[in-house]
Amino acid sequence: GGGAMAEGEGLVSVDYEVSGKVQGVFFRKYTQGEAKRLGLVGWVQNTSHGTVQGQIQGPTARVRELQEWLRKVGSPQSRISRAEFSNEKQIAALEHKDFQILK
């Protein structure tokens, strides 16, 4: 692994919110693990209304993989009813150092 990103592979930033049984099931920890495995940066946090939200940044293809994971997989005990994505935009550089779980 490692090495430079492929030339011409643009970076994107996208916000997400996942609904369903996603709190108290290690959803944030698994999301962080998956994001790190894919080499993405951003953050994830629980909301006061029972959803999980955050932001993903990285190469478009990798971001798509995490979006698919957030839609269909999640953590082992989670039950995802909906994953919504918004504010997608091309970015020139990553705005986060790593992928963090926010309290």
Coordinates of N, CA and C in Angstrom, one line a residue:
G1 N 0.8 -1.2 0.0 CA 0.0 0.0 0.0 C 0.8 1.2 0.0
G2 N 0.2 2.4 0.2 CA 0.9 3.7 0.3 C 1.1 4.2 -1.1
G3 N 2.1 5.2 -1.2 CA 2.4 5.7 -2.5 C 1.5 6.9 -2.8
A4 N 1.8 7.5 -3.9 CA 1.0 8.7 -4.3 C -0.3 8.4 -4.9
M5 N -1.2 9.3 -4.7 CA -2.6 9.1 -5.3 C -2.4 9.1 -6.8
A6 N -3.3 8.4 -7.5 CA -3.2 8.4 -9.0 C -3.5 9.8 -9.5
E7 N -2.7 10.2 -10.5 CA -2.9 11.5 -11.1 C -4.3 11.6 -11.7
G8 N -4.9 12.8 -11.6 CA -6.2 13.0 -12.2 C -7.4 12.4 -11.4
E9 N -7.1 11.8 -10.3 CA -8.2 11.3 -9.4 C -8.5 12.4 -8.5
G10 N -9.7 13.1 -8.7 CA -10.0 14.2 -7.9 C -10.4 13.9 -6.5
L11 N -10.3 14.9 -5.6 CA -10.7 14.7 -4.3 C -12.1 15.3 -4.1
V12 N -13.0 14.7 -3.3 CA -14.3 15.2 -3.1 C -14.5 15.2 -1.6
S13 N -15.5 16.1 -1.2 CA -16.0 16.2 0.2 C -17.5 16.0 0.1
V14 N -18.0 15.1 1.0 CA -19.4 14.9 1.1 C -19.9 14.7 2.5
D15 N -21.0 15.3 2.9 CA -21.6 15.2 4.2 C -22.6 14.0 4.1
Y16 N -22.7 13.4 5.3 CA -23.7 12.2 5.3 C -24.4 12.2 6.6
E17 N -25.6 11.6 6.6 CA -26.4 11.3 7.8 C -27.0 10.0 7.7
V18 N -26.9 9.1 8.7 CA -27.4 7.8 8.6 C -28.4 7.6 9.7
S19 N -29.6 7.1 9.3 CA -30.7 6.9 10.2 C -31.0 5.4 10.4
G20 N -31.6 5.1 11.5 CA -31.9 3.7 11.8 C -31.4 3.4 13.2
K21 N -31.1 2.1 13.5 CA -30.5 1.8 14.8 C -29.0 1.9 14.6
V22 N -28.5 3.1 14.8 CA -27.1 3.4 14.5 C -26.4 4.0 15.7
Q23 N -27.1 4.1 16.9 CA -26.4 4.6 18.1 C -26.3 3.4 19.1
G24 N -25.2 3.3 19.8 CA -25.1 2.3 20.8 C -24.7 0.9 20.2
V25 N -24.3 0.9 18.9 CA -23.9 -0.3 18.2 C -22.5 -0.2 17.6
F26 N -21.7 0.7 18.2 CA -20.3 0.9 17.7 C -20.3 1.4 16.3
F27 N -21.3 2.1 15.8 CA -21.4 2.5 14.4 C -20.2 3.5 14.1
R28 N -19.9 4.4 15.1 CA -18.9 5.4 14.8 C -17.5 4.7 14.7
K29 N -17.3 3.8 15.6 CA -16.0 3.1 15.6 C -15.8 2.3 14.3
Y30 N -16.8 1.6 13.8 CA -16.7 0.9 12.6 C -16.6 1.8 11.4
T31 N -17.3 2.9 11.4 CA -17.2 3.9 10.3 C -15.7 4.4 10.3
Q32 N -15.2 4.8 11.4 CA -13.8 5.3 11.5 C -12.8 4.2 10.9
G33 N -13.0 3.0 11.3 CA -12.2 1.9 10.9 C -12.2 1.7 9.3
E34 N -13.4 1.7 8.8 CA -13.6 1.6 7.4 C -13.0 2.7 6.6
A35 N -13.2 4.0 7.1 CA -12.7 5.1 6.5 C -11.1 5.1 6.5
K36 N -10.6 4.7 7.6 CA -9.1 4.6 7.6 C -8.6 3.5 6.7
R37 N -9.3 2.4 6.6 CA -8.9 1.3 5.7 C -8.9 1.8 4.2
L38 N -9.8 2.7 3.9 CA -10.0 3.3 2.6 C -9.1 4.5 2.4
G39 N -8.4 4.9 3.4 CA -7.5 6.1 3.3 C -8.3 7.4 3.2
L40 N -9.5 7.5 3.9 CA -10.3 8.7 3.8 C -10.1 9.5 5.1
V41 N -10.4 10.8 5.0 CA -10.4 11.6 6.2 C -11.8 12.2 6.4
G42 N -12.0 12.8 7.6 CA -13.3 13.4 7.9 C -13.6 13.2 9.4
W43 N -14.9 13.0 9.7 CA -15.3 12.8 11.0 C -16.7 12.1 11.1
V44 N -17.1 11.7 12.3 CA -18.4 11.0 12.5 C -18.8 11.4 13.9
Q45 N -20.1 11.6 14.1 CA -20.6 11.8 15.5 C -22.1 11.4 15.6
N46 N -22.5 11.2 16.8 CA -23.9 10.9 17.1 C -24.6 12.2 17.1
T47 N -25.9 12.3 16.7 CA -26.7 13.5 16.8 C -27.6 13.3 18.0
S48 N -28.3 14.4 18.4 CA -29.2 14.3 19.5 C -30.5 13.7 19.1
H49 N -30.8 13.5 17.8 CA -32.0 12.9 17.4 C -31.8 11.5 16.9
G50 N -30.8 10.8 17.3 CA -30.6 9.4 17.1 C -30.0 8.9 15.8
T51 N -29.4 9.9 15.1 CA -28.8 9.5 13.8 C -27.3 9.7 14.0
V52 N -26.5 9.3 13.0 CA -25.1 9.5 13.0 C -24.8 10.3 11.7
Q53 N -24.0 11.4 11.9 CA -23.7 12.2 10.8 C -22.2 12.5 10.8
G54 N -21.7 13.1 9.6 CA -20.3 13.4 9.5 C -20.0 13.9 8.1
Q55 N -18.7 13.8 7.9 CA -18.2 14.3 6.6 C -17.1 13.3 6.1
I56 N -17.0 13.1 4.8 CA -16.0 12.2 4.3 C -15.2 13.0 3.2
Q57 N -13.9 12.9 3.2 CA -13.1 13.5 2.1 C -12.1 12.5 1.7
G58 N -11.8 12.5 0.4 CA -10.8 11.7 -0.2 C -11.0 11.5 -1.7
P59 N -10.3 10.6 -2.3 CA -10.4 10.3 -3.7 C -11.9 9.8 -4.0
T60 N -12.4 10.3 -5.1 CA -13.8 10.0 -5.4 C -14.2 8.6 -5.3
A61 N -13.4 7.7 -5.9 CA -13.8 6.3 -5.9 C -13.8 5.7 -4.5
R62 N -12.9 6.1 -3.7 CA -12.9 5.6 -2.3 C -14.1 6.2 -1.5
V63 N -14.4 7.4 -1.7 CA -15.5 8.0 -1.1 C -16.8 7.3 -1.4
R64 N -16.9 6.9 -2.7 CA -18.1 6.1 -3.2 C -18.2 4.8 -2.4
E65 N -17.0 4.2 -2.2 CA -17.0 2.9 -1.5 C -17.6 3.1 -0.1
L66 N -17.1 4.2 0.6 CA -17.6 4.4 2.0 C -19.1 4.7 2.0
Q67 N -19.5 5.5 1.0 CA -21.0 5.8 0.9 C -21.8 4.5 0.8
E68 N -21.3 3.6 -0.1 CA -22.0 2.3 -0.2 C -22.0 1.5 1.1
W69 N -20.9 1.6 1.8 CA -20.8 0.9 3.1 C -21.8 1.5 4.1
L70 N -21.9 2.8 4.1 CA -22.8 3.5 5.0 C -24.3 3.2 4.7
R71 N -24.5 3.0 3.4 CA -25.9 2.7 3.0 C -26.3 1.3 3.3
K72 N -25.4 0.3 3.2 CA -25.7 -1.1 3.2 C -25.1 -1.9 4.3
V73 N -24.0 -1.5 4.9 CA -23.3 -2.4 5.8 C -23.3 -1.9 7.2
G74 N -22.5 -0.8 7.5 CA -22.5 -0.3 8.9 C -21.9 -1.3 9.8
S75 N -22.1 -1.1 11.1 CA -21.5 -2.0 12.1 C -22.4 -3.3 12.3
P76 N -21.8 -4.4 12.8 CA -22.6 -5.6 12.8 C -24.0 -5.6 13.5
Q77 N -24.1 -4.8 14.5 CA -25.5 -4.7 15.2 C -26.4 -3.6 14.7
S78 N -25.9 -2.8 13.8 CA -26.7 -1.7 13.3 C -27.8 -2.2 12.3
R79 N -28.8 -1.3 12.2 CA -29.9 -1.5 11.2 C -30.1 -0.2 10.5
I80 N -29.5 -0.1 9.3 CA -29.6 1.2 8.6 C -30.9 1.3 7.9
S81 N -31.7 2.3 8.1 CA -32.9 2.5 7.4 C -32.7 3.5 6.2
R82 N -31.7 4.4 6.4 CA -31.5 5.4 5.4 C -30.1 6.1 5.5
A83 N -29.5 6.3 4.4 CA -28.2 7.1 4.4 C -28.4 8.2 3.4
E84 N -28.3 9.4 3.9 CA -28.4 10.6 3.0 C -27.1 11.3 2.8
F85 N -26.8 11.8 1.6 CA -25.6 12.5 1.3 C -25.9 13.8 0.8
S86 N -25.1 14.8 1.2 CA -25.4 16.2 0.8 C -24.1 17.0 0.6
N87 N -24.2 18.2 0.1 CA -23.0 19.1 0.0 C -21.8 18.5 -0.7
E88 N -22.0 17.6 -1.7 CA -20.8 17.1 -2.3 C -20.2 18.1 -3.2
K89 N -18.8 18.2 -3.0 CA -18.1 19.2 -3.8 C -16.7 18.7 -4.1
Q90 N -16.1 19.1 -5.2 CA -14.7 18.9 -5.5 C -13.8 19.8 -4.5
I91 N -12.8 19.2 -4.0 CA -11.9 20.0 -3.2 C -10.4 19.9 -3.7
A92 N -9.6 20.9 -3.5 CA -8.3 20.9 -4.0 C -7.4 20.1 -3.1
A93 N -7.7 20.1 -1.8 CA -6.8 19.5 -0.8 C -7.7 19.0 0.4
L94 N -7.3 18.0 1.1 CA -8.0 17.5 2.2 C -8.0 18.5 3.3
E95 N -9.2 18.6 4.0 CA -9.3 19.6 5.1 C -9.2 19.0 6.5
H96 N -9.0 17.7 6.5 CA -8.8 17.0 7.8 C -7.5 16.2 7.7
K97 N -6.9 16.0 8.9 CA -5.7 15.2 9.0 C -6.0 13.7 9.0
D98 N -7.1 13.3 9.6 CA -7.4 12.0 9.7 C -8.9 11.8 9.9
F99 N -9.4 10.6 10.3 CA -10.8 10.4 10.4 C -11.1 10.3 11.9
Q100 N -11.8 11.3 12.4 CA -12.1 11.4 13.9 C -13.5 11.1 14.3
I101 N -13.6 10.5 15.5 CA -14.9 10.4 16.1 C -15.1 11.6 17.0
L102 N -16.1 12.4 16.8 CA -16.4 13.6 17.6 C -17.4 13.2 18.6
K103 N -17.2 13.8 19.8 CA -18.1 13.5 20.9 C -19.3 14.5 20.8

